[in-house]
Amino acid sequence: MSVLEALAGILSNPNFYFTFLSTTVPILLPTLGCAIAENVGSTNMGQEGIMLLAAFFGVIASAYTGNVWVGFLAAVAIGLLMGLAISYFALYLQVDIILVGIAVNLVGSGLSAFLMYVFTGDRSATTSLQSGTLPFIDLPGIKEIPYIGTALSGQSVLAWVAYLLVPVLSFLLYKTRLGLRIRSVGENPHAAESVGVSVNKTKMYALVISSVLGGIAGAYLSMSYLPYFSKGMSGGRGYIALAATAMANNTPVGSLWTSLLFGFFYALSTYSGALGVPAQLVTTLPYLATLVGLVVFAIRVQGKERRRRQEGAHAAAEGDDGAARAA
Amino acid sequence: MEDDFLRLEHITKVYDNGIMANDDVNFSARKGEIHAICGENGAGKSTLMKQLYGVEQPNEGRIIVKGEEVRLSSPLVAIAHGIGMVFQHFMLVPSLTVAENVTLGIEPTHGLRFDAERAVAMTREVCDKYGFDVDPTAKIQDLTVGTKQKVEILKALVRGADILILDEPTAVLTPQETDELFVQLRALRDTGHTIIFISHKLGEVKSLCDRITVIRHGHTVGTYDVRDVSESDISRLMVGAVVQEEVPKDPARPGAPVLEVKGLSVADQNGKLAVHDVSFSVREGEVVGIAGVEGNGQAEIINAITGWASPAAGTVSIDGHEVRALSIRGLRDLGLAYVPEDRMTLGIASNLSIRENMIAGKQDRPRYNKGVLQDQQAIREDTDQWIREFDVLCDGGEQTVGMLSGGNIQKVVVARELTAAQRLIVCDQPTRGIDVGAADSIRRRLVRMRDDGSAILLVSADLGELLNLSDRLLVVFDGRVVAYFPSTEGVSEEELGYYMLGVRQMEGQQTGGAYLV
C-alpha cells in the first residue's frame, strides 16, 4: 500500500513531469533513428556506440574550443561519420548489418573509455574538463502554469529539437520523394532497383539520418542531461531504442509514444528513493520494460516471418534481403 | 531500316561462375510487332533480356536501339531508351498505391513534397490513353494478380517505353485474364509498340505473336514468321526433338483412400478463414487435381495437409493418422512427399550443393550412414543418378543450387521429393517455369508413380497439365470447393475458368462427391 501511496506522491509532484520529458529525449532520438533505418529495411544496431562516441567527442570539442555549439556540431559530425561507416561496411562490403552494429557498439564503449583516460587521466567521467551545456529554454509566461509550465519550461533546446523531429520525420517519410523511396526500398528492394532507384544510395541516406539522430542523442546526454561525459553513459538506450521502434511499428509518431513509455520508467527510477522500495529494484524498471518490449518485438518478427513464408513465390522471389538474413 | 528498331548483334555473355549463357546470339525486332522468344530453361532467354534491360552487360556484341548503338549500363539507361520490362515476379511495393508504384523513380515533386495528385493524374492519363481499367489510388496489396500485371505494364508506359519485354506474363493468369492481356498487347502493338513476349506456352505464342525467335543452349536457332511454323515445329526447334504435349495414361485403378480431408477450415495468418468446409479424398493409384486462381485457399489446404498449418475445423488424415498430431518427420515417415510452390524459400537451401539438397530428409537412412559419418560414396552414387534421371543441367553434384536457373532448381526439388516417398505426393505447381522437355518427363513420372499405387494431389496453374494428369478434379474459389469433376474427360479450360472466377458454381451435392472412401 505504501508503495502505491509513494507512487501517487511522485505522480502529483510537478517536477516529475519535467524529469519525465527530459528522460524521454535520449530514448526518443535513437528510436526515431532506428525507425528510419527499419523503414529502409536495415536494422541500425549501432545507436549505443554512436551515442557514446558523440557524447564523448562533443564534450572534448566543447572543452577544447570553449564553445558548446562546436561540441554539438562535433557530436553531429560523429553521427554522420558513423552513418557513412555503417553504410560502407554493410552496403558496399556486404557485412551483416547486425554485426556492423555490434562492432560499432564495442568500438563506441571501448574507444570512448580509452580516450577519456588519455585526455583526462580519469577513468569514470570528464568532470575535470570545462565543457559547456547547451542552452535551456525558459518560457516566461508559461512557466507559471502549474504542471505544464514546470514540465515545459527550462528544457534543453535539444529536447525541443527532439520532439519537433517527430512531425518533421513523419513528413520526410510519408510526404517526400526520399520518404517514398525509403519505404519502397524497405518493402521491396527489387521493385525499387528495377525502376532505377539505387537501393544502396537510399539505404545510405536512411542510415546516415538514423546515425545523426544518434549523434544528437549523444550531444544531449553529455551537454544537457548531464554536463559531462561518463563511461557507458548511454546506459543501453540504444538497445531500448530497438525495442521501442519495434513496438512503434517503425512510425515516428508511434516512436514518440513508446519512447514516452520507456522515458516514464526512467523518470520513475530517478525517484526511487521516494518509492520506499530498494533503489536497485526501481532502477531495473526501464530494462524490465525493455525486456517486455523485446518480447513484443520478437512476436512481431515471428508474425512477419510467417507471413513471408505464406506469401509464396511472388514476394519471396530470389532471396530478398530480409529472407536472406533470416535464413 | 525497320530492322534497326531493335537489334542485338553477336551477344556473348559469360557469367562470373564461368557459365556461358549467351554465345553469339542475334536478335532483332521491328517497330509495332509482337515478337516471341522461346527456349528451354537455361537456354539463355532471361540472360538476353536482362542485357536488353541493362541489368547485365554483354561481354561481347552490340545493342542497337532505333538505329543507334547503345551501352545499356543500368535499367535507368534502358528506360531512357524506351525499353521497359515486366518481370515474372512483380516488382511492386504492396503497401503503396498504384500511382506511387507507377511513378516510383520518376516521382513528381512540389517543392519538398511528393506530389501525390500529379502522380495520380499521370497514372490516369496513361490508363486512359491505352484503355487500362486500373484505379490509381488503390493499394497494390488489394489488387488481383491480373491487375498487378497491368500496373507493371503501366510503369513501363508512363516512362515512355515503346519496347516492352514481358517475361512469361500469362503464368499467373486465368484464361479470361490472359485473353484480356492479349487484347491490350495487340492494342499496344497497333499503336506502334514493340512487344517481346517470353513464353513456354506455344499455343499463346501462335495466337498472339507475329514473329518468333528460338534460342537453344545459348545460341539463336532462328527467327520465323509465326504463321509459317506449327507448335510442334517450335518445340522441335527448342529442344531439338518432338515433344508430345499430352502425357498418355491409362484409366486409374484407385484403391483405398490415403488422404482424407473432411470439413476442413483453415485460417490464414491474419486469423481470417481462407478455407471453408472443404472435403475430398485421394486414393491409392489416382491423381486428384485442384484448380483455382492463386490465393483462393489452395495454399492453406496444402499447408494443412503438409503440417504447416493447423485446421481451424475439420480433420486431415493420411492413412487414418491425423496430420495435426504428427510432426513433419512423422508425416514424412508415413510416406508424404511435398513439392512446394515456393521453391526458393521452402524447396531448397540455396547455399548448399545439389547433392546436399537432394539428400536432405533422407540423411538418416542406413544407406547413407557409415557409423557416425555420412557415406559420401553412396550419396554420390545416388545423387549422380538422380541428376541424370531428372536431367538437371549443372556442372556436377557439388555445384551450389542457388547458381542454377529456376527450372533446374525445380528439377532438384522434384528429384528429391519424388525419390523420398511414394505413399502420398503433394505437388504444388510441379512444372512451373520448367521447360517443355523437363515438364513432360516430370508428368510422365507422376503418372508412372500413380500406376504404381501412389496417391497424388496436384495443384497447378497450368490448366492443360491439370486436365491431362488429373483423374478427378476440384475447383476452389474463395476458399470453397465450387466444382467437382469425377472425370476430366471433355472438360475444357474455358469451363474451368468460369468456376475459377466464381461465375458459376455447382450444388453442394455435386461437390460433395469429391470425398470418396
Short mmCIF file of N, CA and C in Angstrom, two decimals, chain A residues 3 6-11 16-17 19-20 23 225 260-279 281-286:
data_model
loop_
_atom_site.label_atom_id
_atom_site.label_comp_id
_atom_site.label_asym_id
_atom_site.label_seq_id
_atom_site.Cartn_x
_atom_site.Cartn_y
_atom_site.Cartn_z
N VAL A 3 3.75 1.64 -1.14
CA VAL A 3 4.39 1.88 -2.44
C VAL A 3 3.44 2.66 -3.35
N ALA A 6 3.31 6.19 -2.27
CA ALA A 6 4.52 6.89 -2.69
C ALA A 6 4.45 7.20 -4.18
N LEU A 7 3.91 6.27 -4.94
CA LEU A 7 3.77 6.45 -6.39
C LEU A 7 2.84 7.63 -6.67
N ALA A 8 1.74 7.65 -5.95
CA ALA A 8 0.79 8.76 -6.11
C ALA A 8 1.48 10.07 -5.77
N GLY A 9 2.33 10.03 -4.74
CA GLY A 9 3.07 11.22 -4.34
C GLY A 9 3.97 11.70 -5.47
N ILE A 10 4.67 10.76 -6.09
CA ILE A 10 5.57 11.12 -7.19
C ILE A 10 4.78 11.71 -8.36
N LEU A 11 3.67 11.06 -8.66
CA LEU A 11 2.89 11.49 -9.84
C LEU A 11 2.24 12.84 -9.61
N PHE A 16 8.22 15.91 -11.38
CA PHE A 16 8.33 14.59 -12.01
C PHE A 16 8.14 14.70 -13.52
N TYR A 17 7.21 15.58 -13.92
CA TYR A 17 6.90 15.66 -15.35
C TYR A 17 8.02 16.32 -16.13
N THR A 19 11.17 15.87 -15.31
CA THR A 19 12.10 14.75 -15.44
C THR A 19 11.65 13.79 -16.54
N PHE A 20 10.35 13.49 -16.54
CA PHE A 20 9.75 12.57 -17.50
C PHE A 20 10.06 13.02 -18.93
N THR A 23 13.91 12.66 -19.56
CA THR A 23 14.43 11.29 -19.69
C THR A 23 13.97 10.65 -20.99
N TYR A 225 21.62 16.70 -20.50
CA TYR A 225 21.11 15.81 -19.46
C TYR A 225 22.08 15.80 -18.29
N LEU A 260 7.98 7.65 -24.82
CA LEU A 260 7.39 8.21 -23.60
C LEU A 260 7.21 7.10 -22.56
N LEU A 261 6.79 5.94 -23.03
CA LEU A 261 6.59 4.81 -22.12
C LEU A 261 7.90 4.46 -21.41
N PHE A 262 8.97 4.29 -22.18
CA PHE A 262 10.25 3.95 -21.57
C PHE A 262 10.78 5.12 -20.74
N GLY A 263 10.58 6.34 -21.26
CA GLY A 263 11.01 7.54 -20.53
C GLY A 263 10.34 7.62 -19.17
N PHE A 264 9.09 7.21 -19.11
CA PHE A 264 8.34 7.23 -17.86
C PHE A 264 9.03 6.35 -16.82
N PHE A 265 9.43 5.15 -17.23
CA PHE A 265 10.08 4.25 -16.27
C PHE A 265 11.44 4.79 -15.85
N TYR A 266 12.14 5.43 -16.81
CA TYR A 266 13.41 6.07 -16.46
C TYR A 266 13.20 7.14 -15.41
N ALA A 267 12.18 7.98 -15.65
CA ALA A 267 11.90 9.06 -14.71
C ALA A 267 11.57 8.49 -13.34
N LEU A 268 10.77 7.44 -13.37
CA LEU A 268 10.37 6.81 -12.12
C LEU A 268 11.59 6.30 -11.36
N SER A 269 12.55 5.74 -12.11
CA SER A 269 13.72 5.17 -11.44
C SER A 269 14.57 6.26 -10.79
N THR A 270 14.51 7.50 -11.32
CA THR A 270 15.28 8.57 -10.67
C THR A 270 14.62 8.99 -9.36
N TYR A 271 13.36 8.61 -9.18
CA TYR A 271 12.66 8.93 -7.95
C TYR A 271 12.62 7.72 -7.01
N SER A 272 13.51 6.80 -7.21
CA SER A 272 13.44 5.54 -6.48
C SER A 272 13.44 5.74 -4.97
N GLY A 273 14.18 6.76 -4.50
CA GLY A 273 14.25 7.00 -3.07
C GLY A 273 12.87 7.21 -2.46
N ALA A 274 12.04 7.98 -3.17
CA ALA A 274 10.74 8.31 -2.64
C ALA A 274 9.79 7.11 -2.63
N LEU A 275 10.10 6.12 -3.47
CA LEU A 275 9.19 4.98 -3.59
C LEU A 275 9.26 4.06 -2.38
N GLY A 276 10.37 4.12 -1.66
CA GLY A 276 10.49 3.30 -0.47
C GLY A 276 10.76 1.84 -0.76
N VAL A 277 11.06 1.52 -1.99
CA VAL A 277 11.49 0.16 -2.30
C VAL A 277 12.97 0.25 -2.68
N PRO A 278 13.70 -0.85 -2.59
CA PRO A 278 15.14 -0.77 -2.87
C PRO A 278 15.42 -0.09 -4.21
N ALA A 279 16.38 0.80 -4.20
CA ALA A 279 16.70 1.56 -5.40
C ALA A 279 17.07 0.64 -6.56
N LEU A 281 15.97 -2.16 -7.31
CA LEU A 281 14.79 -2.73 -7.92
C LEU A 281 14.16 -1.74 -8.89
N VAL A 282 14.06 -0.50 -8.42
CA VAL A 282 13.39 0.51 -9.26
C VAL A 282 14.23 0.83 -10.49
N THR A 283 15.56 0.86 -10.33
CA THR A 283 16.38 1.20 -11.49
C THR A 283 16.36 0.08 -12.54
N THR A 284 15.85 -1.09 -12.18
CA THR A 284 15.73 -2.13 -13.21
C THR A 284 14.49 -1.92 -14.08
N LEU A 285 13.60 -1.02 -13.62
CA LEU A 285 12.33 -0.85 -14.33
C LEU A 285 12.48 -0.58 -15.84
N PRO A 286 13.34 0.38 -16.24
CA PRO A 286 13.44 0.62 -17.68
C PRO A 286 13.86 -0.63 -18.43
#
